Amino acid sequence: TAAAMDRAIPCGSKLCARREEQRRHDMHRERIRTVRPLVDTTEPYAAHMDHVRNNLKREQLLEERYSEIDRENRILLKKMSGIMSTPRTEEKKGPGPSSLNRDARKKELLRITKENQSILRRIQQAQPVYNHVEMEGTHRRNMGYLRNCAEYPLVVRTPRSARGGVGNTSSQMVRLGAEEDARPQSARSFGGGAGAAGGGKKAAGE
C-alpha cells in the first residue's frame, strides 16, 4: 500500500532528474519569449503613401474657397475706398410741402380718433340689459317651487365650473339643499291630500 500511495515519477538519479526538468523549463520559457504571432498587427505599407495620408481633394476645395473669399474682400475694399474718396453732396429740398396729402391724412386721423372716443364713451355709459340680482331671485323662487312640488329629495347635477378644477370634466350627483324639510312637507301634503280624498269618498258613500 505504501508503494501504491507514492505517486512520484520513478527515476534513477534525483539530481539528474532535477537538472533535466530545469532544462525543459528554460526551453519552454525561451519558446514563449521568441514566439511569433499568427496575425500581422503592424502598420500596413499603404498607410505611408501620400494619397492616403493627405486628402488632396479637400485641400483643393479649401484653397478655392479661400481664393473666393479673398476676391470678395478685395471687391468690397475697392467699393468702400471708392465711397470714401467720393465727396458727399447734400440734396437740397425744394420749396413746398414734402407730402401732397399730409393734411388730408391728418384730418382723417383726427376723425377716426374722435369716432373711437365717442364709441368708448357710449360703451362706458351704456346701462346693462340683464339684472343679475333679479335673475338670482327668480332662480331662488323657482327652486322653492320645485322643492314644494317634489315628493322625494331633489338630486341634480352640479355644473362643472362650480366644483373648481380645470381637469375635472365629469358631473357629480348631489342633493339639492333643504331636502330634509321638503320631504316631511311633501309627505304631509300628500297625506292631507289623501285624507281629503278619503273624506270625499266617505262622504260620497254616505
Short mmCIF file of C-alpha atoms in Angstrom, two decimals:
data_model
loop_
_atom_site.label_atom_id
_atom_site.label_comp_id
_atom_site.label_asym_id
_atom_site.label_seq_id
_atom_site.Cartn_x
_atom_site.Cartn_y
_atom_site.Cartn_z
CA THR A 1 0.00 0.00 0.00
CA ALA A 2 2.87 2.40 0.69
CA ALA A 3 4.23 1.84 -2.83
CA ALA A 4 0.74 2.49 -4.26
CA MET A 5 0.46 5.82 -2.41
CA ASP A 6 3.86 7.04 -3.72
CA ARG A 7 2.95 8.99 -6.91
CA ALA A 8 6.44 10.35 -7.68
CA ILE A 9 7.90 9.59 -11.11
CA PRO A 10 10.46 6.85 -10.67
CA CYS A 11 13.95 7.93 -11.63
CA GLY A 12 17.45 6.54 -11.21
CA SER A 13 19.01 9.82 -10.00
CA LYS A 14 17.11 12.71 -8.45
CA LEU A 15 19.92 15.14 -9.27
CA CYS A 16 19.82 14.31 -13.00
CA ALA A 17 16.04 14.41 -12.99
CA ARG A 18 16.03 17.89 -11.40
CA ARG A 19 18.62 19.12 -13.95
CA GLU A 20 16.53 17.74 -16.86
CA GLU A 21 13.36 19.38 -15.54
CA GLN A 22 15.15 22.73 -15.23
CA ARG A 23 16.44 22.44 -18.82
CA ARG A 24 12.94 21.74 -20.15
CA HIS A 25 11.56 24.68 -18.23
CA ASP A 26 14.21 27.01 -19.65
CA MET A 27 13.50 25.78 -23.19
CA HIS A 28 9.76 26.39 -22.66
CA ARG A 29 10.32 29.94 -21.48
CA GLU A 30 12.62 30.62 -24.43
CA ARG A 31 10.00 29.41 -26.89
CA ILE A 32 7.39 31.65 -25.23
CA ARG A 33 9.71 34.64 -25.44
CA THR A 34 10.51 34.13 -29.11
CA VAL A 35 7.02 33.12 -30.24
CA ARG A 36 5.75 34.93 -33.39
CA PRO A 37 2.07 35.96 -33.77
CA LEU A 38 -0.07 34.40 -36.50
CA VAL A 39 -1.87 37.73 -37.17
CA ASP A 40 0.17 40.63 -38.57
CA THR A 41 -0.71 43.70 -36.49
CA THR A 42 1.94 46.01 -37.90
CA GLU A 43 1.06 49.20 -39.78
CA PRO A 44 0.37 48.46 -43.47
CA TYR A 45 2.65 49.80 -46.12
CA ALA A 46 -0.13 51.74 -47.85
CA ALA A 47 -0.53 53.95 -44.75
CA HIS A 48 2.73 55.71 -45.64
CA MET A 49 1.56 56.71 -49.14
CA ASP A 50 0.84 60.38 -49.83
CA HIS A 51 -2.64 59.91 -51.31
CA VAL A 52 -3.72 58.10 -48.13
CA ARG A 53 -2.14 60.41 -45.57
CA ASN A 54 -3.17 63.66 -47.32
CA ASN A 55 -6.65 64.45 -48.63
CA LEU A 56 -5.74 66.37 -51.75
CA LYS A 57 -9.35 66.96 -52.82
CA ARG A 58 -10.24 68.62 -49.53
CA GLU A 59 -7.16 70.80 -49.70
CA GLN A 60 -8.11 71.85 -53.22
CA LEU A 61 -11.65 72.80 -52.14
CA LEU A 62 -10.31 74.79 -49.19
CA GLU A 63 -7.86 76.60 -51.44
CA GLU A 64 -10.63 77.51 -53.88
CA ARG A 65 -12.84 78.73 -51.02
CA TYR A 66 -10.04 80.90 -49.62
CA SER A 67 -9.39 82.35 -53.07
CA GLU A 68 -13.08 83.23 -53.46
CA ILE A 69 -13.12 84.93 -50.04
CA ASP A 70 -10.00 86.94 -50.89
CA ARG A 71 -11.54 88.06 -54.19
CA GLU A 72 -14.78 89.19 -52.49
CA ASN A 73 -12.80 91.03 -49.82
CA ARG A 74 -10.83 92.89 -52.48
CA ILE A 75 -14.02 93.88 -54.30
CA LEU A 76 -15.59 95.11 -51.05
CA LEU A 77 -12.48 97.06 -50.13
CA LYS A 78 -12.42 98.67 -53.56
CA LYS A 79 -16.06 99.75 -53.24
CA MET A 80 -15.51 101.14 -49.74
CA SER A 81 -12.44 103.09 -50.85
CA GLY A 82 -14.44 104.50 -53.78
CA ILE A 83 -17.24 105.60 -51.46
CA MET A 84 -14.80 107.23 -49.04
CA SER A 85 -12.96 109.06 -51.80
CA THR A 86 -16.15 110.44 -53.41
CA PRO A 87 -17.19 113.77 -51.83
CA ARG A 88 -20.66 113.92 -50.33
CA THR A 89 -23.27 116.13 -51.90
CA GLU A 90 -26.28 117.08 -49.79
CA GLU A 91 -29.58 117.03 -51.60
CA LYS A 92 -31.33 120.39 -51.46
CA LYS A 93 -35.05 120.21 -50.80
CA GLY A 94 -37.15 122.38 -52.97
CA PRO A 95 -39.75 124.75 -51.61
CA GLY A 96 -43.21 123.42 -50.81
CA PRO A 97 -44.66 120.62 -48.67
CA SER A 98 -42.86 117.31 -48.56
CA SER A 99 -46.12 115.40 -48.95
CA LEU A 100 -49.12 116.38 -51.05
CA ASN A 101 -51.74 114.54 -48.96
CA ARG A 102 -50.34 115.22 -45.49
CA ASP A 103 -53.22 117.49 -44.50
CA ALA A 104 -55.81 115.00 -45.74
CA ARG A 105 -54.23 112.16 -43.81
CA LYS A 106 -54.07 114.31 -40.68
CA LYS A 107 -57.76 115.16 -40.94
CA GLU A 108 -58.66 111.51 -41.47
CA LEU A 109 -56.63 110.51 -38.39
CA LEU A 110 -58.38 113.16 -36.27
CA ARG A 111 -61.78 111.98 -37.49
CA ILE A 112 -61.02 108.34 -36.63
CA THR A 113 -59.76 109.36 -33.18
CA LYS A 114 -62.95 111.31 -32.43
CA GLU A 115 -65.14 108.41 -33.55
CA ASN A 116 -63.21 106.00 -31.34
CA GLN A 117 -63.58 108.31 -28.35
CA SER A 118 -67.32 108.66 -28.91
CA ILE A 119 -67.73 104.88 -29.20
CA LEU A 120 -65.77 104.40 -25.98
CA ARG A 121 -67.92 106.99 -24.22
CA ARG A 122 -71.14 105.29 -25.33
CA ILE A 123 -69.84 101.88 -24.21
CA GLN A 124 -68.90 103.23 -20.77
CA GLN A 125 -72.25 104.99 -20.32
CA ALA A 126 -74.39 102.07 -21.55
CA GLN A 127 -76.66 100.51 -18.93
CA PRO A 128 -76.76 96.71 -18.53
CA VAL A 129 -79.75 94.90 -20.01
CA TYR A 130 -79.74 91.94 -17.61
CA ASN A 131 -80.18 92.37 -13.85
CA HIS A 132 -78.25 89.64 -12.09
CA VAL A 133 -79.95 90.34 -8.75
CA GLU A 134 -83.39 89.82 -10.30
CA MET A 135 -82.21 86.69 -12.09
CA GLU A 136 -80.82 85.27 -8.84
CA GLY A 137 -84.09 85.97 -7.04
CA THR A 138 -86.09 84.35 -9.84
CA HIS A 139 -83.86 81.28 -9.71
CA ARG A 140 -84.23 81.04 -5.93
CA ARG A 141 -88.00 81.35 -6.20
CA ASN A 142 -88.18 78.68 -8.91
CA MET A 143 -86.10 76.31 -6.78
CA GLY A 144 -88.52 76.87 -3.93
CA TYR A 145 -91.42 75.97 -6.22
CA LEU A 146 -89.53 72.86 -7.31
CA ARG A 147 -88.89 71.75 -3.73
CA ASN A 148 -92.53 72.28 -2.82
CA CYS A 149 -93.74 70.23 -5.79
CA ALA A 150 -91.29 67.34 -5.32
CA GLU A 151 -92.28 64.23 -3.38
CA TYR A 152 -88.72 62.99 -2.80
CA PRO A 153 -85.49 64.90 -2.11
CA LEU A 154 -84.16 66.54 -5.24
CA VAL A 155 -80.92 65.28 -6.81
CA VAL A 156 -79.45 67.42 -9.56
CA ARG A 157 -76.16 67.58 -11.46
CA THR A 158 -73.78 70.29 -10.34
CA PRO A 159 -72.17 72.36 -13.11
CA ARG A 160 -68.54 71.56 -13.91
CA SER A 161 -67.28 75.07 -13.18
CA ALA A 162 -68.89 75.12 -9.72
CA ARG A 163 -66.64 72.34 -8.38
CA GLY A 164 -63.45 74.06 -9.44
CA GLY A 165 -60.52 72.44 -11.13
CA VAL A 166 -59.65 72.70 -14.78
CA GLY A 167 -59.19 68.99 -15.43
CA ASN A 168 -62.50 67.98 -13.81
CA THR A 169 -64.79 67.13 -16.74
CA SER A 170 -67.32 64.78 -15.12
CA SER A 171 -70.54 65.85 -13.43
CA GLN A 172 -71.50 64.77 -9.93
CA MET A 173 -74.87 63.89 -8.45
CA VAL A 174 -75.56 65.92 -5.29
CA ARG A 175 -78.65 66.62 -3.24
CA LEU A 176 -80.33 69.98 -3.57
CA GLY A 177 -80.48 71.85 -0.22
CA ALA A 178 -83.29 71.63 2.33
CA GLU A 179 -84.37 68.11 1.33
CA GLU A 180 -84.99 67.17 4.98
CA ASP A 181 -87.62 69.91 5.24
CA ALA A 182 -89.03 69.25 1.81
CA ARG A 183 -89.69 65.56 2.38
CA PRO A 184 -91.90 65.82 5.53
CA GLN A 185 -93.71 68.77 4.00
CA SER A 186 -94.40 66.84 0.79
CA ALA A 187 -95.43 63.80 2.80
CA ARG A 188 -97.81 65.90 4.88
CA SER A 189 -99.19 67.48 1.76
CA PHE A 190 -99.68 64.05 0.21
CA GLY A 191 -101.18 62.74 3.48
CA GLY A 192 -103.53 65.66 3.67
CA GLY A 193 -104.47 65.22 0.08
CA ALA A 194 -105.10 61.52 0.65
CA GLY A 195 -107.16 62.26 3.73
CA ALA A 196 -109.17 64.81 1.86
CA ALA A 197 -109.68 62.35 -0.96
CA GLY A 198 -110.76 59.66 1.55
CA GLY A 199 -113.14 62.07 3.21
CA GLY A 200 -114.60 62.91 -0.13
CA LYS A 201 -115.11 59.25 -0.94
CA LYS A 202 -116.64 58.63 2.51
CA ALA A 203 -118.99 61.50 2.06
CA ALA A 204 -119.90 60.21 -1.35
CA GLY A 205 -120.53 56.73 0.17
CA GLU A 206 -122.79 58.18 2.75
#
